């Protein structure tokens, strides 16, 4: 059977709308209008700067003029961003889209080699980086490897001068640094160009989509390993992003008046912007959806611990929380939370948790901590840009459920022979809706295996769906490991470990961990030489393998342990039998 959404569908999903247009130009009657209200759209935690709709649009427009006129970024070119959260990250997105270019977000904690892989795979011609020592070092190194010249690197330097926004500041800001542009410098270049050429240059740099173009033009290239193999660029078309924002509005019955009460209170609520803007969960919810719901986003640069986050929540009266399960663990178990509980209960109105499974035990504890909070799980994928299920308005979350299908979304549960199953039967989740993306770039086979005829997307998740429509995530059929909500592709670590001299073969699986959700663990078959040494040097060999990964991969990909075996269990066709390894892991000494 096909499961359909019980939420009111969105009637009009424009196919000539890009993400910039959706942000700044598209005002359907259902959208609370923040124009000319003086209300903040973006708030920067670190500087306490607030930007209204008009201020953020003006900066975005000037930046896009400079990207086009100074950096030669145009329709159909691609840029990457390797940066921690900031209000400028978001304006960089919209400036890129304004001129018809595509943006590929990379994890800001990546090491240089991981970034190089993404720059090359996305064919990026320009790179935005954060303004700190490590980002500069890795960013410049990766840009060099990927043949991006220094003056096509843009350092997201965001001095007060830009925000203060007066002509007399031109000339005082640093325009270039280490041969790269500063973002502030480019914005000022944009201002000078607009001053010289007037409205004409603003008009000519704006790439307006033709009817239907939203369905093919790529807004983002976000990386995901899908059901198997290495990370691949997911081609996310504008229509997927804009539709998903409108679908989420409909599912949440967003009211169209400033101050209207409801799940979200437009003009009044403040959203927590702690999720990484580079990951699809943060990119969709607090970086786009909230602006259509008429609420401001408080952008937090980094997660600096639960107490720091709570202080920010209280300082800015943040009422809408987007969280990953490890943060729920901290809310429930960290002793520093207790003294703030009463205040937190007073401010919080809504929370959504997603990106990885949340145990029933934690769900219960979280409800106990926040008994009046309207909260539940949501789920999504990079390939379904992004939300597919979410707790409906006016309902209490059903224990263990990831919510119900959002507006305009359909699902099937399918067994291993492709047979459609019914209520409460366990099988693979297939999804269909306007938010389904186009496929993996440069990988026809993976696209064919995942994006099926009829518009269905294979999720690789094992679920069941109840009569009431609640979707329960039971297990993962795909190879993916999720550490703190981030993707770790076993194939990436397996391929990498083969370069270690002591490893002749290996298999990587995820091991349950309360704080992180899962952690990668490697089973290794040793090389002939290592086999001879293993009796005396077991610990040394293990440490050397752990260090090999730690030195070359971002922290969340680090192995939590290594065990040796004679032969990695595989099918006749050579596919690694991960379930067998998971059983083996259960028997290992703690
Ligand atoms: C069990 O994690 C994401 C997107 C998460 C998201 C997005 C919008 C959550 C809520 C929302 O509103 O994307 P990826 O591509 O990194 O990982 C996708 C995979 C899924 O296939 C599933 O295995 O992450 C897992 N996942 C979940 N698992 C995502 N959400 C959940 C969940 N429970 N609630």
Coordinates of C-alpha atoms and ligand atoms in Angstrom, one line a residue:
X1 CA 0.0 0.0 0.0
X2 CA 1.0 3.6 -0.4
X3 CA 0.9 5.7 2.8
X4 CA -0.1 9.3 2.2
X5 CA 0.2 12.4 4.4
X6 CA -2.8 13.3 6.5
X7 CA -1.6 16.9 6.6
X8 CA -3.2 19.6 4.3
X9 CA -1.3 19.6 1.0
X10 CA 0.4 22.6 -0.4
X11 CA -1.5 23.6 -3.6
X12 CA 1.0 25.7 -5.3
X13 CA 4.6 24.6 -5.5
X14 CA 6.2 27.0 -8.0
X15 CA 8.7 25.4 -10.4
X16 CA 10.3 28.8 -11.5
X17 CA 11.4 29.7 -8.0
X18 CA 15.0 29.6 -6.7
X19 CA 16.1 29.7 -3.1
X20 CA 17.0 33.4 -3.2
X21 CA 13.6 34.2 -4.7
X22 CA 11.9 32.1 -2.1
X23 CA 13.7 34.0 0.6
X24 CA 13.3 37.5 -0.7
X25 CA 10.7 37.7 -3.4
X26 CA 8.0 35.1 -2.9
X27 CA 5.2 36.0 -0.5
X28 CA 2.2 33.6 -0.8
X29 CA -0.7 34.5 1.4
X30 CA 0.3 31.8 3.9
X31 CA 3.7 33.4 4.6
X32 CA 4.0 35.7 7.6
X33 CA 5.6 38.8 6.1
X34 CA 8.7 40.2 7.9
X35 CA 9.3 43.0 5.3
X36 CA 9.3 46.5 6.7
X37 CA 8.7 45.3 10.3
X38 CA 12.1 46.1 11.7
X39 CA 12.0 42.6 13.2
X40 CA 15.3 40.6 13.1
X41 CA 15.6 37.8 10.6
X42 CA 19.1 36.8 11.6
X43 CA 20.8 37.2 15.0
X44 CA 24.5 36.5 15.5
X45 CA 25.2 35.0 18.9
X46 CA 28.8 36.2 19.1
X47 CA 28.4 39.8 18.2
X48 CA 24.7 40.2 19.2
X49 CA 24.2 41.8 15.8
X50 CA 20.7 41.7 14.4
X51 CA 19.9 41.9 10.7
X52 CA 16.4 42.6 9.3
X53 CA 15.0 41.2 6.1
X54 CA 16.1 44.4 4.3
X55 CA 19.6 44.5 5.7
X56 CA 20.3 40.9 5.0
X57 CA 18.9 41.3 1.4
X58 CA 21.1 44.3 0.7
X59 CA 24.3 42.5 1.8
X60 CA 23.3 39.4 -0.1
X61 CA 22.7 41.5 -3.3
X62 CA 26.0 43.4 -3.0
X63 CA 27.9 40.2 -2.4
X64 CA 26.3 38.5 -5.4
X65 CA 27.2 41.4 -7.7
X66 CA 30.8 41.1 -6.6
X67 CA 30.8 37.3 -7.0
X68 CA 29.6 37.8 -10.5
X69 CA 31.7 40.8 -11.6
X70 CA 34.9 40.3 -9.6
X71 CA 35.1 36.5 -9.2
X72 CA 33.5 35.5 -12.4
X73 CA 31.0 33.2 -10.7
X74 CA 28.0 32.7 -13.0
X75 CA 25.1 30.5 -13.8
X76 CA 26.1 26.8 -13.8
X77 CA 29.4 27.4 -12.0
X78 CA 30.0 25.7 -8.6
X79 CA 31.4 27.0 -5.4
X80 CA 32.1 25.2 -2.1
X81 CA 31.8 26.5 1.4
X82 CA 34.0 25.1 4.2
X83 CA 32.9 27.2 7.2
X84 CA 31.4 27.1 10.7
X85 CA 28.0 28.5 11.2
X86 CA 27.5 32.3 10.7
X87 CA 24.9 34.7 9.5
X88 CA 27.2 35.2 6.5
X89 CA 27.1 31.5 5.7
X90 CA 23.5 32.0 4.9
X91 CA 23.9 35.2 2.9
X92 CA 26.7 33.4 0.9
X93 CA 24.1 30.7 0.0
X94 CA 21.6 33.3 -1.2
X95 CA 24.1 35.4 -3.0
X96 CA 25.4 32.3 -4.9
X97 CA 21.8 31.3 -5.8
X98 CA 20.9 34.9 -6.9
X99 CA 23.4 34.6 -9.8
X100 CA 22.4 31.0 -10.7
X101 CA 25.4 29.2 -9.3
X102 CA 25.5 26.1 -7.1
X103 CA 26.9 25.8 -3.6
X104 CA 28.5 22.7 -2.1
X105 CA 28.7 22.7 1.7
X106 CA 31.6 20.8 3.3
X107 CA 31.9 19.9 6.9
X108 CA 33.9 22.7 8.6
X109 CA 35.9 20.1 10.7
X110 CA 37.2 18.2 7.6
X111 CA 40.9 17.8 7.2
X112 CA 42.5 19.1 4.0
X113 CA 42.3 15.8 2.1
X114 CA 38.6 15.3 2.9
X115 CA 38.0 18.9 1.6
X116 CA 40.1 18.3 -1.5
X117 CA 37.9 15.2 -2.3
X118 CA 34.8 17.3 -2.1
X119 CA 36.2 20.2 -4.1
X120 CA 37.2 17.9 -6.9
X121 CA 34.0 15.8 -6.8
X122 CA 31.9 18.9 -6.9
X123 CA 34.1 20.6 -9.6
X124 CA 34.2 23.8 -7.5
X125 CA 35.8 26.9 -9.0
X126 CA 35.6 29.0 -5.8
X127 CA 35.9 28.3 -2.1
X128 CA 34.5 30.2 0.9
X129 CA 36.3 29.5 4.1
X130 CA 36.0 30.5 7.8
X131 CA 38.4 33.1 9.2
X132 CA 40.5 31.0 11.6
X133 CA 43.9 29.5 11.4
X134 CA 42.9 25.8 10.8
X135 CA 40.3 26.7 8.1
X136 CA 42.9 28.9 6.4
X137 CA 45.5 26.2 6.5
X138 CA 43.2 23.3 5.3
X139 CA 41.3 25.6 2.9
X140 CA 44.3 26.9 1.1
X141 CA 45.9 23.5 0.9
X142 CA 42.8 21.9 -0.5
X143 CA 42.2 24.8 -2.9
X144 CA 45.7 24.3 -4.2
X145 CA 45.2 20.6 -4.7
X146 CA 41.9 21.2 -6.5
X147 CA 43.4 24.0 -8.7
X148 CA 41.4 26.8 -7.2
X149 CA 43.5 29.9 -7.4
X150 CA 44.1 32.0 -4.3
X151 CA 42.1 34.9 -5.5
X152 CA 39.1 32.5 -5.8
X153 CA 39.3 31.7 -2.1
X154 CA 37.1 34.0 0.0
X155 CA 37.7 34.3 3.7
X156 CA 34.5 34.9 5.6
X157 CA 35.8 37.9 7.5
X158 CA 32.9 39.8 8.9
X159 CA 34.0 43.0 10.5
X160 CA 31.6 45.4 12.2
X161 CA 32.4 47.8 9.4
X162 CA 30.3 45.8 7.0
X163 CA 27.4 45.6 9.3
X164 CA 27.6 49.3 10.2
X165 CA 27.3 49.8 6.5
X166 CA 28.4 53.2 5.7
X167 CA 30.3 54.4 2.6
X168 CA 33.0 56.1 4.6
X169 CA 34.1 52.7 5.8
X170 CA 35.3 51.7 2.3
X171 CA 39.0 51.6 2.2
X172 CA 39.3 50.9 5.9
X173 CA 38.5 47.2 5.8
X174 CA 40.9 44.6 4.7
X175 CA 40.0 43.6 1.2
X176 CA 42.5 40.9 0.7
X177 CA 44.4 38.5 3.0
X178 CA 47.1 36.0 2.0
X179 CA 46.1 36.6 -1.6
X180 CA 42.5 35.7 -1.0
X181 CA 39.5 38.0 -0.9
X182 CA 37.8 38.8 2.4
X183 CA 34.0 38.6 2.3
X184 CA 33.8 42.1 3.7
X185 CA 36.1 43.3 0.9
X186 CA 33.9 41.7 -1.7
X187 CA 30.8 43.2 -0.3
X188 CA 32.5 46.6 -0.5
X189 CA 33.6 45.9 -4.1
X190 CA 29.9 45.1 -4.8
X191 CA 28.9 48.4 -3.3
X192 CA 31.4 50.3 -5.4
X193 CA 30.2 48.5 -8.6
X194 CA 26.5 49.2 -7.8
X195 CA 27.4 52.8 -7.1
X196 CA 29.1 53.1 -10.5
X197 CA 26.6 51.1 -12.6
X198 CA 23.4 51.6 -10.8
X199 CA 20.3 49.3 -10.8
X200 CA 21.3 47.9 -14.2
X201 CA 24.0 45.8 -12.7
X202 CA 21.7 44.5 -10.0
X203 CA 19.2 43.5 -12.7
X204 CA 21.7 41.9 -15.0
X205 CA 23.4 39.8 -12.3
X206 CA 20.1 38.3 -11.1
X207 CA 19.5 34.9 -12.7
X208 CA 15.7 34.5 -12.8
X209 CA 14.5 30.9 -13.4
X210 CA 12.4 30.1 -16.4
X211 CA 9.2 28.1 -15.9
X212 CA 10.2 24.5 -15.0
X213 CA 13.9 25.4 -14.4
X214 CA 13.5 25.0 -10.7
X215 CA 13.1 21.3 -11.2
X216 CA 16.5 20.9 -12.9
X217 CA 18.7 23.7 -11.7
X218 CA 20.9 22.6 -8.8
X219 CA 21.0 24.7 -5.7
X220 CA 23.2 22.6 -3.5
X221 CA 25.6 19.7 -4.0
X222 CA 25.5 18.1 -0.5
X223 CA 27.5 14.9 0.1
X224 CA 26.0 11.6 1.3
X225 CA 27.1 8.1 0.9
X226 CA 23.6 6.9 0.3
X227 CA 23.1 3.1 0.7
X228 CA 26.6 2.1 -0.1
X229 CA 30.1 3.3 -1.1
X230 CA 31.9 6.6 -0.8
X231 CA 30.3 10.0 -0.3
X232 CA 28.6 11.3 -3.4
X233 CA 27.3 14.7 -4.4
X234 CA 23.5 14.8 -4.1
X235 CA 22.1 17.1 -6.8
X236 CA 19.6 19.2 -4.8
X237 CA 17.4 21.2 -7.2
X238 CA 15.9 24.5 -6.2
X239 CA 12.4 23.0 -6.4
X240 CA 13.3 20.5 -3.7
X241 CA 14.4 23.1 -1.3
X242 CA 11.6 25.6 -1.9
X243 CA 8.9 22.9 -1.9
X244 CA 10.2 21.4 1.4
X245 CA 10.1 24.7 3.1
X246 CA 6.5 25.2 1.9
X247 CA 5.5 21.6 2.8
X248 CA 6.9 22.1 6.3
X249 CA 4.9 25.3 6.7
X250 CA 1.7 23.5 5.7
X251 CA 2.4 20.5 8.0
X252 CA 3.0 22.9 10.9
X253 CA 0.0 25.1 10.0
X254 CA 2.0 28.2 10.1
X255 CA -0.2 31.2 10.6
X256 CA 0.2 34.1 8.2
X257 CA 0.1 37.0 10.7
X258 CA 2.9 38.4 12.7
X259 CA 2.2 37.4 16.3
X260 CA -0.3 34.8 15.3
X261 CA -0.3 32.0 18.0
X262 CA 0.3 28.5 16.9
X263 CA 3.1 26.0 16.9
X264 CA 5.2 28.9 15.7
X265 CA 4.6 32.4 16.6
X266 CA 5.7 34.6 13.7
X267 CA 7.7 37.7 14.6
X268 CA 8.1 36.5 18.2
X269 CA 9.6 33.1 18.3
X270 CA 13.4 32.7 18.0
X271 CA 14.9 29.6 16.6
X272 CA 18.0 27.8 17.8
X273 CA 20.6 27.8 15.1
X274 CA 23.1 25.4 16.5
X275 CA 22.8 22.6 13.9
X276 CA 25.6 22.8 11.4
X277 CA 24.5 24.9 8.4
X278 CA 26.6 22.5 6.3
X279 CA 24.4 19.5 7.1
X280 CA 21.0 19.0 5.5
X281 CA 19.1 19.1 8.8
X282 CA 20.5 22.5 9.7
X283 CA 20.5 23.7 6.1
X284 CA 16.7 23.0 5.8
X285 CA 15.2 23.8 9.1
X286 CA 16.8 26.7 10.9
X287 CA 18.5 28.0 7.7
X288 CA 15.5 28.2 5.5
X289 CA 12.2 26.9 6.9
X290 CA 12.2 29.3 9.9
X291 CA 12.3 32.4 7.6
X292 CA 9.2 31.3 5.8
X293 CA 7.5 30.7 9.2
X294 CA 8.4 34.3 10.0
X295 CA 10.7 33.6 12.9
X296 CA 14.3 34.8 13.5
X297 CA 17.2 32.4 13.7
X298 CA 19.8 32.9 16.4
X299 CA 23.0 31.7 14.7
X300 CA 25.4 29.9 17.0
X301 CA 28.9 29.4 15.6
X302 CA 29.7 26.1 17.4
X303 CA 28.5 23.8 20.1
X304 CA 30.6 24.7 23.1
X305 CA 28.9 22.5 25.6
X306 CA 25.4 22.2 27.0
X307 CA 25.8 24.9 29.7
X308 CA 27.0 27.5 27.1
X309 CA 24.1 26.6 24.9
X310 CA 21.6 26.9 27.7
X311 CA 22.9 30.3 28.6
X312 CA 22.4 31.5 25.0
X313 CA 18.9 30.0 25.0
X314 CA 18.0 32.0 28.1
X315 CA 19.7 35.2 27.0
X316 CA 17.9 35.3 23.6
X317 CA 14.7 33.6 24.9
X318 CA 15.0 30.9 22.2
X319 CA 11.7 29.1 22.0
X320 CA 12.1 26.8 19.0
X321 CA 14.8 24.1 19.3
X322 CA 16.2 21.9 16.6
X323 CA 18.3 19.1 18.2
X324 CA 20.3 15.9 17.5
X325 CA 20.0 13.0 19.9
X326 CA 23.4 13.6 21.6
X327 CA 22.1 17.0 22.7
X328 CA 19.0 15.4 24.2
X329 CA 21.4 13.1 26.1
X330 CA 23.0 16.2 27.6
X331 CA 19.7 17.9 28.4
X332 CA 18.6 14.7 30.3
X333 CA 21.9 13.7 32.0
X334 CA 24.3 16.5 32.3
X335 CA 24.3 17.8 35.9
X336 CA 24.8 21.4 34.8
X337 CA 21.3 21.5 33.3
X338 CA 19.4 21.2 36.6
X339 CA 19.7 24.8 37.9
X340 CA 18.3 26.2 34.6
X341 CA 15.4 23.9 34.2
X342 CA 12.6 26.2 35.4
X343 CA 13.7 29.0 33.1
X344 CA 14.2 26.7 30.2
X345 CA 10.7 25.3 30.7
X346 CA 9.3 28.9 30.6
X347 CA 10.8 29.9 27.3
X348 CA 10.7 26.7 25.3
X349 CA 7.7 26.1 23.1
X350 CA 8.7 23.5 20.4
X351 CA 11.6 21.1 19.8
X352 CA 12.3 18.7 17.0
X353 CA 15.0 16.0 17.3
X354 CA 16.4 14.2 14.3
X355 CA 19.2 12.8 12.2
X356 CA 19.7 9.6 14.2
X357 CA 17.6 7.3 16.3
X358 CA 16.5 8.4 19.8
X359 CA 16.0 5.7 22.4
X360 CA 12.7 5.3 24.2
X361 CA 14.5 5.7 27.4
X362 CA 15.8 9.1 26.4
X363 CA 12.4 10.1 25.0
X364 CA 10.8 9.4 28.3
X365 CA 13.5 11.3 30.2
X366 CA 13.2 14.3 27.9
X367 CA 9.4 14.5 28.3
X368 CA 9.9 14.3 32.1
X369 CA 12.3 17.2 32.0
X370 CA 10.0 19.3 29.7
X371 CA 6.5 18.1 30.4
X372 CA 4.7 20.9 28.6
X373 CA 7.0 21.2 25.6
X374 CA 5.5 20.4 22.2
X375 CA 8.3 18.1 21.0
X376 CA 8.9 15.1 18.8
X377 CA 11.2 13.5 16.4
X378 CA 11.5 14.4 12.7
X379 CA 13.4 12.6 10.1
X380 CA 14.9 13.4 6.8
X381 CA 17.8 12.6 4.4
X382 CA 20.2 14.6 2.2
X383 CA 18.5 12.8 -0.7
X384 CA 15.1 14.0 0.4
X385 CA 16.1 17.6 1.0
X386 CA 15.2 17.2 3.7
X387 CA 12.2 16.8 6.0
X388 CA 9.9 13.8 5.3
X389 CA 8.3 13.1 8.7
X390 CA 7.6 15.3 11.7
X391 CA 5.3 15.4 14.7
X392 CA 1.9 16.8 13.6
X393 CA 0.5 20.0 15.2
X394 CA -1.6 19.4 18.2
X395 CA -0.4 15.9 18.9
X396 CA 1.8 14.4 21.6
X397 CA 4.7 12.4 20.2
X398 CA 4.1 8.6 20.1
X399 CA 7.0 6.9 21.9
X400 CA 9.7 5.9 19.4
X401 CA 8.0 7.5 16.4
X402 CA 9.8 9.8 14.1
X403 CA 6.5 11.6 13.3
X404 CA 4.2 11.4 10.4
X405 CA 4.6 12.1 6.7
X406 CA 4.6 15.8 6.1
X407 CA 2.3 17.5 3.5
X408 CA 2.6 16.3 -0.1
X409 CA 4.8 13.3 0.9
X410 CA 4.1 9.6 0.2
X411 CA 5.7 6.4 1.5
X412 CA 5.8 2.7 0.9
X413 CA 7.3 -0.1 3.1
X414 CA 8.8 -2.7 0.9
X415 CA 10.2 -6.2 1.6
X416 CA 13.5 -7.5 0.1
X417 CA 11.7 -8.7 -3.0
X418 CA 10.2 -5.3 -3.7
X419 CA 6.7 -6.3 -2.4
X420 CA 4.6 -3.6 -0.8
X421 CA 3.8 -4.2 2.8
X422 CA 1.0 -2.9 5.0
X423 CA 0.5 -1.4 8.5
X424 CA 3.0 -2.4 11.2
X425 CA 5.0 -4.6 8.8
X426 CA 8.7 -4.3 8.8
X427 CA 10.5 -3.3 5.6
X428 CA 12.5 -0.7 3.7
X429 CA 11.1 2.8 3.6
X430 CA 10.6 4.3 0.1
X431 CA 9.6 7.9 -0.2
X432 CA 8.1 10.2 -2.9
X433 CA 7.4 13.9 -3.0
X434 CA 8.5 17.2 -4.4
X435 CA 11.5 17.3 -2.1
X436 CA 13.1 14.2 -3.6
X437 CA 16.4 15.3 -5.2
X438 CA 17.7 14.5 -8.7
X439 CA 20.4 11.9 -8.0
X440 CA 24.1 11.6 -7.4
X441 CA 26.4 13.6 -9.7
X442 CA 28.8 11.5 -11.8
X443 CA 27.4 8.3 -10.5
X444 CA 24.7 6.8 -12.8
X445 CA 24.8 3.4 -11.2
X446 CA 24.2 4.7 -7.6
X447 CA 21.5 7.0 -8.9
X448 CA 19.8 4.1 -10.7
X449 CA 19.9 1.9 -7.6
X450 CA 18.5 4.6 -5.3
X451 CA 16.2 6.8 -7.4
X452 CA 13.6 4.4 -8.7
X453 CA 11.0 4.6 -11.5
X454 CA 7.8 6.3 -10.5
X455 CA 9.6 8.9 -8.4
X456 CA 10.4 6.7 -5.5
X457 CA 13.5 7.0 -3.4
X458 CA 14.9 4.0 -1.6
X459 CA 15.9 5.2 1.9
X460 CA 17.9 2.2 3.1
X461 CA 16.1 2.5 6.4
X462 CA 14.1 -0.3 8.0
X463 CA 10.8 1.0 9.3
X464 CA 7.2 0.2 10.1
X465 CA 4.3 2.5 9.8
X466 CA 1.3 2.3 12.1
X467 CA -2.4 2.7 11.2
X468 CA -2.2 6.2 12.7
X469 CA 0.6 7.0 10.3
X470 CA 3.5 7.0 12.8
X471 CA 6.8 6.1 11.2
X472 CA 9.1 4.0 13.4
X473 CA 12.8 3.7 12.4
X474 CA 13.8 0.2 13.5
X475 CA 17.2 -0.4 11.9
X476 CA 19.4 0.6 9.0
X477 CA 19.7 -1.7 6.0
X478 CA 22.3 0.6 4.3
X479 CA 25.9 0.7 5.2
X480 CA 25.8 4.1 6.8
X481 CA 27.1 4.8 10.4
X482 CA 25.8 7.9 12.1
X483 CA 28.1 9.6 14.7
X484 CA 26.3 12.6 16.4
X485 CA 24.0 12.7 13.4
X486 CA 27.0 13.0 10.9
X487 CA 27.4 10.5 8.2
X488 CA 30.4 8.1 8.3
X489 CA 30.7 5.8 5.2
X490 CA 32.2 2.4 6.2
X491 CA 33.5 2.1 2.6
X492 CA 35.5 5.3 3.1
X493 CA 37.3 4.0 6.2
X494 CA 37.7 0.5 4.7
X495 CA 39.4 1.9 1.6
X496 CA 41.6 4.1 3.7
X497 CA 42.6 1.4 6.2
X498 CA 43.9 -0.8 3.3
X499 CA 46.7 1.7 2.9
X500 CA 48.0 0.8 6.4
X501 CA 50.9 -1.6 6.0
X502 CA 49.6 -4.0 8.7
X503 CA 46.1 -4.3 7.1
X504 CA 45.4 -6.9 4.4
X505 CA 41.6 -6.6 4.6
X506 CA 39.0 -5.0 6.9
X507 CA 35.4 -4.2 7.6
X508 CA 34.0 -1.3 9.5
X509 CA 30.7 -1.2 11.5
X510 CA 29.0 1.1 13.9
X511 CA 28.9 0.3 17.6
X512 CA 26.2 1.8 19.9
X513 CA 27.4 4.6 22.1
X514 CA 25.2 6.6 24.3
X515 CA 26.9 10.0 23.9
X516 CA 27.4 9.8 20.1
X517 CA 24.7 7.4 19.0
X518 CA 27.2 5.2 17.2
X519 CA 31.0 5.0 16.7
X520 CA 33.0 3.3 14.0
X521 CA 34.8 0.1 14.9
X522 CA 37.1 -1.9 12.6
X523 CA 37.6 -5.6 12.1
X524 CA 41.0 -6.1 10.6
X525 CA 42.7 -9.1 8.9
X526 CA 46.4 -8.6 9.3
X527 CA 49.1 -8.6 6.7
X528 CA 51.5 -11.5 6.6
X529 CA 54.2 -9.4 8.3
X530 CA 51.9 -8.1 11.0
X531 CA 50.7 -11.6 11.7
X532 CA 54.3 -12.5 12.7
X533 CA 54.5 -9.6 15.1
X534 CA 51.0 -9.7 16.6
X535 CA 51.8 -11.9 19.6
X536 CA 54.3 -9.4 21.0
X537 CA 53.0 -6.2 19.5
X538 CA 49.2 -6.5 19.5
X539 CA 48.6 -3.2 21.3
X540 CA 51.2 -1.4 19.2
X541 CA 49.6 -2.5 16.0
X542 CA 46.1 -1.5 17.2
X543 CA 47.4 1.9 18.3
X544 CA 49.1 2.5 15.0
X545 CA 45.8 1.7 13.1
X546 CA 43.8 4.0 15.4
X547 CA 46.4 6.8 14.9
X548 CA 46.4 6.3 11.2
X549 CA 42.7 7.2 11.0
X550 CA 43.0 9.9 13.7
X551 CA 45.8 11.7 11.8
X552 CA 43.9 11.7 8.5
X553 CA 40.2 11.9 9.1
X554 CA 37.8 14.4 10.8
X555 CA 37.2 13.6 14.4
X556 CA 33.8 12.0 14.1
X557 CA 35.2 9.4 11.8
X558 CA 37.8 8.2 14.3
X559 CA 37.7 4.5 15.2
X560 CA 36.6 3.7 18.8
X561 CA 38.4 0.3 18.5
X562 CA 40.0 -2.4 16.4
X563 CA 39.7 -6.2 16.6
X564 CA 41.7 -8.7 14.6
X565 CA 40.2 -11.6 12.7
X566 CA 41.4 -14.2 10.2
X567 CA 39.0 -13.5 7.4
X568 CA 36.5 -10.6 6.9
X569 CA 33.1 -12.3 6.5
X570 CA 31.8 -11.8 3.0
X571 CA 29.2 -13.1 0.6
X572 CA 30.3 -15.1 -2.5
X573 CA 30.1 -11.9 -4.5
X574 CA 32.5 -10.1 -2.1
X575 CA 30.0 -8.0 -0.2
X576 CA 31.0 -7.5 3.5
X577 CA 28.6 -9.2 5.9
X578 CA 28.1 -6.4 8.4
X579 CA 25.3 -8.1 10.4
X580 CA 27.8 -10.9 11.1
X581 CA 30.4 -8.5 12.2
X582 CA 27.8 -6.7 14.5
X583 CA 27.2 -10.1 16.1
X584 CA 30.9 -10.6 16.5
X585 CA 31.3 -7.2 18.1
X586 CA 28.7 -8.1 20.8
X587 CA 30.9 -11.0 21.9
X588 CA 34.1 -8.9 22.2
X589 CA 35.3 -8.2 25.7
X590 CA 34.2 -4.7 26.9
Ligands
LIG1 C1 16.3 7.5 13.0 O1 20.3 13.1 9.0 C2 19.8 13.6 8.0 C3 18.7 14.5 8.0 C4 18.0 14.6 9.1 C5 16.8 15.4 9.3 C6 16.5 16.4 8.4 C7 15.3 17.1 8.5 C8 16.1 15.3 10.4 C9 14.9 16.0 10.6 C10 14.5 17.0 9.6 O2 13.5 17.7 9.8 O3 20.3 13.4 6.7 P1 21.6 12.4 6.4 O4 21.6 12.3 4.9 O5 22.8 12.8 7.0 O6 21.2 11.0 7.0 C11 20.0 10.3 6.6 C12 19.7 9.1 7.5 C13 18.4 8.5 7.3 O7 18.4 7.7 6.2 C14 18.3 7.7 8.6 O8 19.1 6.5 8.6 O9 19.7 9.5 8.9 C15 18.9 8.6 9.6 N1 17.9 9.4 10.4 C16 17.2 8.9 11.4 N2 17.2 7.7 12.0 C17 17.5 10.7 10.1 N3 16.5 11.0 11.0 C18 16.3 9.9 11.8 C19 15.4 9.7 12.9 N4 15.5 8.4 13.5 N5 14.6 10.6 13.4

